[in-house]
Amino acid sequence: MKNNKRKIIPILAVVISLIASFSLGYNIKTKDNYAKSIDKKESIEITTSDTEYNEKKPKYIFLFIGDGMSYSQLQLADYYLNETGNNGLDILKLSTNGTMQNPDKTSLIPDSASTATAMATGEKTKSGNINVSEDGKEKYETITQKLKKDGYKIGIATTVNINHATPAGFSAHRESRKGYYEIGKEMLNTEFDYFAGGDFKDKKGENGDKKSLEKIAEEKGYTVADSEEEFEKLGNNSKEENSSNDEKYLVIADDREKTDAMKYSIDKKYEQENREEKSDSLSDYVKKGIDLLHDKDKKDKGFFMMIEGGKIDWACHKNDAASALYETIDLDNAVDETLKFYNNHKDETLIIVTGDHETGGLAIGNSSSEYDTHLENLGLQKISCDRFNEEYVSKYKKEKTDFKEVLKDIEYVFGLKKPLVFKEEKAKEDSDDDHKHSDENSLELSKSEYKRLKKAYNLTLENRKNRTKEESILYGSYKPITVEAARILAEKSGVAFTSFSHTAAPMAVFAEGVGASEFDGVYDNTELYEKLIEVIY
């Protein structure tokens, strides 16, 4: 692994095993390889503001939440970028860093609903509840509600469905995060100024028999943009000082996956490289949000934007390391857009980047790689595990594809090669001599890896609803062949997962701008709300 000459910052002994090195430099540059394939950006030079929060309050506040993102997800993306000859994450270059603990009312391991509630209201609740007490009887006012009443403009952007748990946590109240249709209606009732992301989940109700949430948005005066052309036009017909009017905007990504969330960044990268197509990214929605919310005449009170990188969590649930690191880079690129804004408004702007909970128990290092990492291997994966399921595994199940052909697809998608000596005609149990590989770091499959893939493929074809305990531990509720291929690539890269669910790992907090110093130290996630209130008011 390349030597990363960075300043090491110890946080606390209790979390030292989770925390690696974080850079405190201010020469912020974009990631060349990723930027070329997604959206080329210029280098950014920033300096830390000398303005303390008690001297002047921030007028423009950006809160980034990487769903499922803890120290290990940040480390993975940062180390990968450095190992592949790129500049590391800009998030790690912000001037202030802290650690946030996040147990909810009933568990050390929380979900996105309870953690969003804690950060948005300063109150604890149980997993699944959104801005209501554990028994559902008490509603908590969110920071976005409070700021809206006080004249601030409010923006919400996400890579997942607009009414998913984290966006809902800053704009709705519900005893169950699964009441998507009612959550969507309440979000539109807030009169918040800007929503952007994937489409509403259950936008016509759970049974598809209710008025579309998009139609309700139009009736409430929202300008709805669900195509690239409409998105580009937003704000063009407004005055130069866009936010001086009362327009409200709803942006729905026109290029979505089956879940109606935005596509994974790794998939958008693949499409652009192969078909020269470009999909909107989270950074596009942040940039547009700034354009629409910012009053260039400075007559407004200011604005608050909550921006979620929601698919870091989705990728880690599936133990898809490559997709997770690209989603983290995508969030970092969105942070870059706010740093550009900060450069011109450094005595009025506060940027905070954190997570809600960790997903997957991601670790850099595993027993098979010992002290070595080969993170560049993750760059060989071409598409997300979700897309592999959709485009390849669905065909396997339908056509009962021969395993030899499956191995060819796995080599193309994941970069894993079949053994150097391969005797397909043998019907008996394969021996060690049948499957040789060049060395321990090779992308060629060892005998045991080949067996694991074949076992996983056979289980995939069985399509049993009920799995044994061992099978559930190995593959969770996901497609075994996909999980195993991604796992082997991760192992060969020096990466491991311990879970298909959330963990109790603490959150990293990074901040820049007016009042940023208030967000250092170690504190509970409810204190993020308290610190925001103190800094803003």
Coordinates of C-alpha atoms in Angstrom, one line a residue:
M1 CA 0.0 0.0 0.0
K2 CA 1.3 3.4 -0.9
N3 CA 2.6 5.6 2.0
N4 CA 0.0 8.1 2.9
K5 CA 1.9 11.0 4.5
R6 CA -0.9 12.3 6.6
K7 CA -1.1 13.7 10.1
I8 CA -2.5 11.1 12.5
I9 CA -5.3 12.4 14.8
P10 CA -6.1 10.1 17.8
I11 CA -9.7 10.4 18.7
L12 CA -10.3 8.1 21.8
A13 CA -8.8 4.8 22.9
V14 CA -12.3 3.2 22.9
V15 CA -12.7 3.8 19.2
I16 CA -9.0 3.7 18.1
S17 CA -9.5 0.4 16.3
L18 CA -12.1 2.0 14.1
I19 CA -10.2 5.2 13.3
A20 CA -7.4 5.6 10.9
S21 CA -5.6 8.7 9.6
F22 CA -7.5 11.9 8.7
S23 CA -5.9 14.7 6.7
L24 CA -6.2 18.3 7.9
G25 CA -4.8 20.0 4.8
Y26 CA -6.9 22.6 2.9
N27 CA -5.7 22.1 -0.6
I28 CA -8.9 20.4 -1.8
K29 CA -8.8 18.7 -5.2
T30 CA -11.1 16.4 -7.1
K31 CA -10.5 12.7 -7.9
D32 CA -9.1 12.6 -11.4
N33 CA -10.2 9.2 -12.6
Y34 CA -13.6 9.2 -11.1
A35 CA -14.2 12.8 -12.3
K36 CA -13.3 12.0 -15.8
S37 CA -15.9 9.3 -16.0
I38 CA -18.6 11.1 -14.1
D39 CA -18.1 14.9 -14.1
K40 CA -14.8 16.6 -14.5
K41 CA -14.3 19.2 -11.8
E42 CA -11.6 21.9 -11.2
S43 CA -9.3 21.9 -8.2
I44 CA -10.6 23.8 -5.1
E45 CA -8.5 25.9 -2.8
I46 CA -10.1 26.7 0.6
T47 CA -9.0 28.4 3.8
T48 CA -10.6 28.0 7.2
S49 CA -12.9 30.8 8.3
D50 CA -11.7 32.8 11.3
T51 CA -15.3 33.8 12.2
E52 CA -16.5 32.2 15.4
Y53 CA -20.2 31.3 15.8
N54 CA -20.7 33.7 18.7
E55 CA -19.4 36.6 16.6
K56 CA -21.5 35.8 13.5
K57 CA -24.1 33.1 12.9
P58 CA -24.0 31.0 9.8
K59 CA -26.5 32.0 7.1
Y60 CA -26.1 28.9 4.9
I61 CA -26.0 25.5 6.6
F62 CA -25.2 22.2 4.8
L63 CA -25.7 18.9 6.7
F64 CA -24.5 15.8 4.8
I65 CA -25.5 12.4 6.1
G66 CA -23.8 9.3 4.6
D67 CA -26.4 6.6 5.4
G68 CA -24.5 3.6 6.6
M69 CA -21.2 5.5 6.6
S70 CA -18.8 5.3 9.5
Y71 CA -15.0 5.6 9.6
S72 CA -14.4 2.4 7.7
Q73 CA -16.4 3.5 4.7
L74 CA -14.6 6.8 4.6
Q75 CA -11.2 5.0 5.0
L76 CA -12.0 2.5 2.2
A77 CA -12.9 5.3 -0.3
D78 CA -9.9 7.4 0.7
Y79 CA -7.4 4.6 0.6
Y80 CA -8.7 3.4 -2.7
L81 CA -8.3 6.8 -4.3
N82 CA -4.8 7.1 -3.0
E83 CA -3.8 3.6 -4.1
T84 CA -5.1 4.3 -7.6
G85 CA -3.1 7.5 -7.9
N86 CA -5.8 10.0 -7.1
N87 CA -6.3 12.6 -4.4
G88 CA -8.1 11.3 -1.3
L89 CA -11.5 12.3 0.0
D90 CA -12.1 16.0 0.5
I91 CA -14.3 15.3 3.5
L92 CA -11.2 14.2 5.5
K93 CA -9.6 17.6 4.8
L94 CA -12.2 19.6 6.7
S95 CA -10.8 21.6 9.6
T96 CA -12.8 20.0 12.5
N97 CA -13.5 16.4 13.2
G98 CA -15.4 14.7 16.0
T99 CA -17.0 11.4 17.0
M100 CA -20.7 10.9 17.4
Q101 CA -22.3 8.0 19.3
N102 CA -25.8 6.9 18.1
P103 CA -27.7 4.3 20.2
D104 CA -31.4 4.7 20.1
K105 CA -34.0 4.4 22.8
T106 CA -34.1 0.6 22.8
S107 CA -30.9 -0.6 21.2
L108 CA -27.2 0.1 20.7
I109 CA -27.7 -0.7 17.0
P110 CA -30.1 1.9 15.6
D111 CA -31.8 2.4 12.2
S112 CA -32.1 5.4 9.9
A113 CA -35.4 6.5 11.3
S114 CA -34.3 6.8 15.0
T115 CA -31.0 8.3 14.1
A116 CA -32.5 10.9 11.8
T117 CA -34.9 11.7 14.6
A118 CA -32.1 12.2 17.1
M119 CA -30.2 14.5 14.7
A120 CA -33.2 16.4 13.5
T121 CA -34.9 17.0 16.9
G122 CA -32.4 16.2 19.7
E123 CA -34.8 13.4 21.0
K124 CA -34.3 9.7 21.2
T125 CA -36.9 7.2 19.9
K126 CA -37.0 3.6 18.9
S127 CA -36.0 2.2 15.5
G128 CA -38.7 2.7 12.9
N129 CA -40.2 5.8 14.5
I130 CA -39.8 9.2 12.7
N131 CA -39.8 12.2 14.9
V132 CA -42.3 10.8 17.4
S133 CA -41.9 9.4 20.9
E134 CA -41.4 5.6 21.5
D135 CA -45.2 5.2 22.0
G136 CA -46.0 7.5 19.1
K137 CA -48.0 9.9 21.2
E138 CA -45.6 12.9 21.2
K139 CA -44.4 14.7 18.0
Y140 CA -41.0 16.4 18.0
E141 CA -40.3 19.6 16.1
T142 CA -37.5 19.2 13.6
I143 CA -34.7 21.7 13.1
T144 CA -36.0 22.1 9.5
Q145 CA -39.5 23.0 10.8
K146 CA -38.0 25.5 13.2
L147 CA -35.8 27.1 10.6
K148 CA -38.6 27.3 8.1
K149 CA -40.8 29.2 10.6
D150 CA -38.0 31.6 11.2
G151 CA -37.6 32.5 7.5
Y152 CA -34.9 30.1 6.3
K153 CA -35.4 28.2 3.0
I154 CA -35.1 24.5 3.3
G155 CA -33.7 21.9 0.9
I156 CA -33.7 18.1 1.1
A157 CA -31.6 16.0 -1.4
T158 CA -31.0 12.3 -1.4
T159 CA -29.8 9.4 -3.7
V160 CA -32.7 7.2 -2.6
N161 CA -36.4 7.6 -2.6
I162 CA -37.4 11.1 -1.5
N163 CA -39.7 9.7 1.3
H164 CA -37.2 7.2 2.6
A165 CA -36.2 7.3 6.3
T166 CA -33.5 9.9 6.4
P167 CA -35.2 12.6 4.2
A168 CA -38.4 11.8 6.1
G169 CA -36.6 12.3 9.4
F170 CA -36.1 16.0 8.4
S171 CA -39.6 16.6 7.1
A172 CA -42.2 14.2 8.6
H173 CA -43.6 12.5 11.7
R174 CA -44.7 8.9 11.7
E175 CA -44.8 6.0 14.1
S176 CA -43.6 3.7 11.2
R177 CA -41.1 4.7 8.6
K178 CA -42.9 2.3 6.2
G179 CA -45.9 4.6 5.9
Y180 CA -44.4 6.0 2.7
Y181 CA -47.5 7.5 1.1
E182 CA -48.5 9.4 4.3
I183 CA -44.9 10.5 4.8
G184 CA -44.8 11.8 1.3
K185 CA -48.0 13.8 1.8
E186 CA -46.6 15.3 5.0
M187 CA -43.3 16.2 3.4
L188 CA -45.2 18.2 0.7
N189 CA -47.3 19.9 3.4
T190 CA -44.2 21.3 5.0
E191 CA -43.9 23.8 2.1
F192 CA -40.2 23.2 2.1
D193 CA -38.5 24.9 -0.8
Y194 CA -36.6 22.1 -2.6
F195 CA -36.8 18.3 -2.7
A196 CA -34.5 16.3 -5.0
G197 CA -33.7 12.6 -5.4
G198 CA -35.3 9.4 -6.5
D199 CA -39.0 9.1 -7.0
F200 CA -41.5 8.7 -4.1
K201 CA -41.8 5.1 -2.8
D202 CA -45.4 4.0 -3.0
K203 CA -46.3 7.2 -4.7
K204 CA -49.8 6.1 -5.4
G205 CA -50.2 4.3 -2.0
E206 CA -49.3 0.8 -1.0
N207 CA -52.1 -0.6 -3.3
G208 CA -51.6 1.9 -6.1
D209 CA -55.1 3.3 -5.8
K210 CA -54.4 6.8 -4.4
K211 CA -53.7 10.2 -6.0
S212 CA -50.1 10.4 -7.1
L213 CA -47.8 12.3 -4.8
E214 CA -46.4 14.0 -7.8
K215 CA -49.9 15.3 -8.7
I216 CA -50.3 16.4 -5.1
A217 CA -47.0 18.3 -5.3
E218 CA -48.2 20.1 -8.4
E219 CA -51.5 21.1 -6.7
K220 CA -49.5 22.5 -3.8
G221 CA -47.5 24.8 -6.1
Y222 CA -44.4 22.8 -6.6
T223 CA -42.6 23.0 -9.9
V224 CA -42.0 19.3 -10.7
A225 CA -39.0 18.3 -12.8
D226 CA -38.8 14.6 -13.7
S227 CA -36.8 14.8 -16.9
E228 CA -33.3 16.1 -17.7
E229 CA -34.7 18.9 -19.8
E230 CA -37.1 20.1 -17.0
F231 CA -34.3 19.9 -14.5
E232 CA -32.0 22.1 -16.6
K233 CA -34.7 24.7 -17.0
L234 CA -35.3 25.1 -13.2
G235 CA -34.6 28.7 -12.1
N236 CA -34.0 29.9 -15.6
N237 CA -37.3 31.9 -15.7
S238 CA -36.8 33.4 -12.2
K239 CA -35.3 36.7 -11.3
E240 CA -31.5 36.8 -10.9
E241 CA -32.1 36.5 -7.1
N242 CA -33.9 33.2 -7.4
S243 CA -34.8 32.8 -3.7
S244 CA -36.6 36.1 -3.5
N245 CA -39.7 34.5 -4.9
D246 CA -41.8 31.8 -3.3
E247 CA -41.3 29.0 -5.8
K248 CA -41.0 25.5 -4.6
Y249 CA -39.3 22.7 -6.5
L250 CA -39.5 18.9 -6.6
V251 CA -36.8 17.2 -8.6
I252 CA -37.3 13.5 -9.4
A253 CA -34.4 11.7 -11.1
D254 CA -35.4 10.6 -14.6
D255 CA -32.8 7.8 -14.8
R256 CA -33.7 5.4 -11.9
E257 CA -33.3 1.8 -11.0
K258 CA -36.2 -0.6 -10.2
T259 CA -36.6 0.7 -6.7
D260 CA -37.1 4.2 -8.1
A261 CA -34.0 5.4 -6.3
M262 CA -31.2 7.0 -8.2
K263 CA -28.8 4.5 -9.9
Y264 CA -25.7 3.4 -8.1
S265 CA -22.7 5.6 -9.0
I266 CA -20.8 2.6 -10.2
D267 CA -23.6 1.8 -12.7
K268 CA -23.7 5.4 -13.9
K269 CA -20.0 5.3 -14.4
Y270 CA -20.2 2.1 -16.4
E271 CA -23.0 3.5 -18.6
Q272 CA -21.1 6.7 -19.3
E273 CA -17.9 4.9 -20.1
N274 CA -19.7 2.5 -22.5
R275 CA -22.5 4.5 -24.0
E276 CA -21.4 8.0 -23.3
E277 CA -24.5 8.7 -21.3
K278 CA -24.6 10.8 -18.2
S279 CA -27.1 10.6 -15.4
D280 CA -27.6 13.3 -12.8
S281 CA -25.6 12.8 -9.6
L282 CA -26.1 14.0 -6.0
S283 CA -23.6 16.8 -6.7
D284 CA -25.8 18.1 -9.6
Y285 CA -28.8 18.3 -7.1
V286 CA -26.7 20.1 -4.5
K287 CA -25.5 22.6 -7.1
K288 CA -29.0 23.2 -8.4
G289 CA -30.3 23.5 -4.8
I290 CA -27.8 26.2 -4.1
D291 CA -28.8 28.0 -7.2
L292 CA -32.5 27.9 -6.4
L293 CA -32.2 28.6 -2.6
H294 CA -29.5 31.3 -2.6
D295 CA -30.7 34.9 -2.8
K296 CA -27.9 36.5 -4.7
D297 CA -29.1 39.9 -3.5
K298 CA -28.6 38.8 0.1
K299 CA -32.1 39.8 1.1
D300 CA -33.0 36.4 2.5
K301 CA -32.6 34.9 5.9
G302 CA -30.5 32.0 4.5
F303 CA -31.0 28.3 3.9
F304 CA -30.5 24.9 5.3
M305 CA -29.9 21.8 3.2
M306 CA -29.9 18.2 4.4
I307 CA -28.1 16.0 1.8
E308 CA -28.1 12.2 2.1
G309 CA -25.8 9.7 0.4
G310 CA -28.4 7.0 0.9
K311 CA -26.9 4.2 -1.2
I312 CA -23.8 3.7 0.9
D313 CA -26.1 1.9 3.2
W314 CA -27.8 -0.1 0.5
A315 CA -24.4 -1.3 -0.9
C316 CA -23.1 -2.2 2.5
H317 CA -26.3 -4.2 3.3
K318 CA -25.4 -6.3 0.3
N319 CA -21.7 -6.4 1.3
D320 CA -20.9 -4.7 -2.1
A321 CA -17.6 -3.0 -1.3
A322 CA -17.0 -1.6 -4.7
S323 CA -20.4 0.1 -4.9
A324 CA -20.0 1.4 -1.4
L325 CA -16.8 3.1 -2.1
Y326 CA -18.1 4.8 -5.3
E327 CA -21.2 6.0 -3.3
T328 CA -18.9 7.5 -0.8
I329 CA -16.9 9.2 -3.5
D330 CA -20.2 10.5 -4.9
L331 CA -21.0 12.0 -1.5
D332 CA -17.6 13.6 -1.4
N333 CA -18.2 15.2 -4.9
A334 CA -21.4 16.7 -3.5
V335 CA -19.4 18.1 -0.6
D336 CA -17.1 19.7 -3.2
E337 CA -20.1 21.7 -4.5
T338 CA -20.6 23.2 -1.1
L339 CA -16.9 24.0 -0.7
K340 CA -17.1 26.0 -3.9
F341 CA -19.9 28.0 -2.4
Y342 CA -18.1 28.2 0.9
N343 CA -15.1 29.8 -0.9
N344 CA -17.3 32.8 -1.8
H345 CA -19.2 32.9 1.5
K346 CA -16.8 31.6 4.1
D347 CA -17.9 33.9 6.9
E348 CA -21.6 32.9 6.4
T349 CA -21.4 29.1 5.7
L350 CA -21.3 26.0 7.8
I351 CA -20.7 22.5 6.3
I352 CA -21.1 19.4 8.4
V353 CA -20.5 15.8 7.2
T354 CA -21.5 12.8 9.3
G355 CA -23.3 9.4 9.1
D356 CA -26.4 8.0 10.8
H357 CA -25.2 4.4 11.6
E358 CA -22.7 2.0 10.2
T359 CA -23.8 -0.8 7.9
G360 CA -22.1 -4.2 7.2
G361 CA -19.4 -4.2 9.8
L362 CA -17.0 -3.1 7.1
A363 CA -13.3 -3.7 7.9
I364 CA -10.1 -3.0 5.9
G365 CA -8.2 -6.2 6.5
N366 CA -9.2 -9.9 6.7
S367 CA -7.7 -13.2 7.6
S368 CA -6.9 -14.2 4.1
S369 CA -5.0 -11.0 3.2
E370 CA -3.4 -10.6 6.6
Y371 CA -1.5 -7.3 6.6
D372 CA -1.8 -6.7 2.9
T373 CA -4.4 -4.7 0.9
H374 CA -5.0 -4.6 -2.8
L375 CA -7.8 -2.1 -2.9
E376 CA -7.2 -1.3 -6.6
N377 CA -8.8 -4.7 -7.3
L378 CA -12.2 -3.2 -6.3
G379 CA -11.9 -1.0 -9.4
L380 CA -12.2 -4.1 -11.6
Q381 CA -15.9 -4.5 -10.6
K382 CA -18.0 -2.9 -13.4
I383 CA -21.5 -2.8 -12.0
S384 CA -23.3 -3.0 -8.7
C385 CA -24.4 -6.3 -7.2
D386 CA -28.0 -5.2 -7.7
R387 CA -27.5 -4.7 -11.4
F388 CA -25.7 -8.0 -11.6
N389 CA -28.7 -9.7 -10.1
E390 CA -31.0 -7.9 -12.5
E391 CA -29.1 -8.4 -15.7
Y392 CA -27.3 -11.7 -15.1
V393 CA -28.7 -13.8 -12.2
S394 CA -32.3 -13.4 -13.3
K395 CA -31.2 -15.0 -16.6
Y396 CA -29.4 -17.8 -14.9
K397 CA -32.4 -18.7 -12.9
K398 CA -34.6 -18.7 -15.9
E399 CA -32.3 -20.5 -18.3
K400 CA -30.3 -22.7 -15.8
T401 CA -27.1 -21.4 -17.3
D402 CA -24.1 -23.7 -17.4
F403 CA -21.6 -22.8 -14.6
K404 CA -18.8 -22.4 -17.2
E405 CA -20.7 -19.5 -18.7
V406 CA -21.4 -18.0 -15.3
L407 CA -17.7 -18.0 -14.6
K408 CA -17.1 -15.9 -17.8
D409 CA -19.7 -13.4 -16.6
I410 CA -18.1 -13.2 -13.2
E411 CA -14.7 -12.6 -14.8
Y412 CA -16.2 -9.8 -16.8
V413 CA -18.1 -8.1 -14.0
F414 CA -15.9 -8.8 -11.0
G415 CA -12.5 -9.5 -12.5
L416 CA -12.2 -12.9 -11.0
K417 CA -10.6 -15.4 -13.3
K418 CA -11.2 -19.1 -13.5
P419 CA -8.3 -21.3 -12.4
L420 CA -5.3 -21.7 -14.6
V421 CA -5.8 -25.5 -14.9
F422 CA -9.5 -26.2 -15.3
K423 CA -10.9 -29.6 -16.1
E424 CA -14.6 -29.0 -16.7
E425 CA -15.1 -32.6 -18.0
K426 CA -14.5 -34.1 -14.6
A427 CA -17.7 -35.1 -12.8
K428 CA -16.0 -36.3 -9.6
E429 CA -15.0 -33.9 -6.8
D430 CA -12.3 -31.5 -7.9
S431 CA -8.8 -32.0 -6.5
D432 CA -6.2 -29.4 -5.6
D433 CA -4.3 -30.2 -8.8
D434 CA -7.3 -29.3 -10.9
H435 CA -7.4 -25.7 -9.8
K436 CA -4.1 -23.9 -9.5
H437 CA -3.5 -20.2 -9.2
S438 CA -0.4 -18.2 -9.7
D439 CA 0.1 -16.7 -6.3
E440 CA -1.9 -15.7 -3.1
N441 CA -2.7 -12.3 -4.4
S442 CA -3.9 -13.4 -7.8
L443 CA -7.4 -12.7 -9.1
E444 CA -7.5 -16.3 -10.3
L445 CA -9.8 -18.5 -8.2
S446 CA -8.3 -21.0 -5.9
K447 CA -9.8 -24.4 -5.5
S448 CA -11.7 -23.4 -2.4
E449 CA -12.9 -20.1 -4.0
Y450 CA -14.1 -22.0 -7.0
K451 CA -16.0 -24.5 -4.8
R452 CA -17.6 -21.6 -2.8
L453 CA -18.8 -20.0 -6.0
K454 CA -20.2 -23.2 -7.4
K455 CA -22.0 -24.0 -4.1
A456 CA -23.5 -20.5 -4.1
Y457 CA -24.6 -20.8 -7.7
N458 CA -26.4 -24.1 -7.0
L459 CA -28.2 -22.6 -4.1
T460 CA -29.2 -19.6 -6.2
L461 CA -30.8 -22.0 -8.8
E462 CA -32.6 -23.8 -6.0
N463 CA -34.4 -20.6 -5.2
R464 CA -35.6 -21.9 -1.8
K465 CA -37.6 -19.5 0.3
N466 CA -36.3 -21.0 3.6
R467 CA -32.6 -21.1 4.1
T468 CA -30.7 -22.9 6.8
K469 CA -29.0 -20.9 9.6
E470 CA -25.6 -21.4 8.0
E471 CA -26.9 -20.2 4.6
S472 CA -28.5 -17.2 6.2
I473 CA -25.2 -16.3 7.9
L474 CA -23.3 -16.8 4.6
Y475 CA -25.7 -15.0 2.2
G476 CA -28.3 -13.1 4.3
S477 CA -31.4 -12.7 2.2
Y478 CA -29.5 -12.0 -1.0
K479 CA -28.6 -14.0 -4.1
P480 CA -25.8 -16.4 -3.0
I481 CA -23.8 -16.3 -6.2
T482 CA -23.7 -12.5 -6.2
V483 CA -22.8 -12.3 -2.5
E484 CA -20.0 -14.9 -3.0
A485 CA -18.5 -13.2 -6.0
A486 CA -18.4 -9.8 -4.3
R487 CA -17.0 -11.4 -1.1
I488 CA -14.2 -13.1 -2.9
L489 CA -13.2 -9.9 -4.7
A490 CA -13.3 -8.1 -1.4
E491 CA -11.1 -10.7 0.2
K492 CA -8.6 -10.5 -2.6
S493 CA -8.7 -6.7 -2.1
G494 CA -8.1 -6.9 1.7
V495 CA -11.7 -6.0 2.8
A496 CA -14.2 -7.9 4.9
F497 CA -17.8 -7.5 6.2
T498 CA -19.1 -9.0 9.4
S499 CA -22.9 -8.4 8.9
F500 CA -25.6 -7.8 6.4
S501 CA -27.2 -5.3 8.8
H502 CA -26.2 -2.3 10.9
T503 CA -23.6 -2.2 13.7
A504 CA -23.0 0.0 16.8
A505 CA -19.9 1.7 15.4
P506 CA -19.6 5.4 16.1
M507 CA -19.9 8.1 13.5
A508 CA -17.3 10.4 12.2
V509 CA -18.2 14.1 12.1
F510 CA -16.4 16.7 9.9
A511 CA -17.1 20.4 9.8
E512 CA -15.9 23.5 8.1
G513 CA -16.9 27.2 8.3
V514 CA -18.7 29.4 10.9
G515 CA -19.1 27.5 14.1
A516 CA -17.3 24.3 12.9
S517 CA -15.2 24.1 16.0
E518 CA -18.3 23.4 18.1
F519 CA -18.6 19.9 16.4
D520 CA -15.3 18.4 17.7
G521 CA -15.1 16.0 20.6
V522 CA -17.2 13.0 21.4
Y523 CA -20.9 13.3 21.9
D524 CA -24.3 11.7 21.4
N525 CA -26.2 12.2 18.1
T526 CA -28.9 14.2 19.9
E527 CA -26.2 16.8 20.6
L528 CA -25.7 17.4 16.9
Y529 CA -29.1 19.0 17.0
E530 CA -28.2 21.0 20.1
K531 CA -25.0 22.2 18.6
L532 CA -26.8 23.3 15.4
I533 CA -29.3 25.3 17.5
E534 CA -26.6 26.9 19.5
V535 CA -24.5 27.8 16.4
I536 CA -27.4 29.1 14.3
Y537 CA -29.2 31.0 17.0

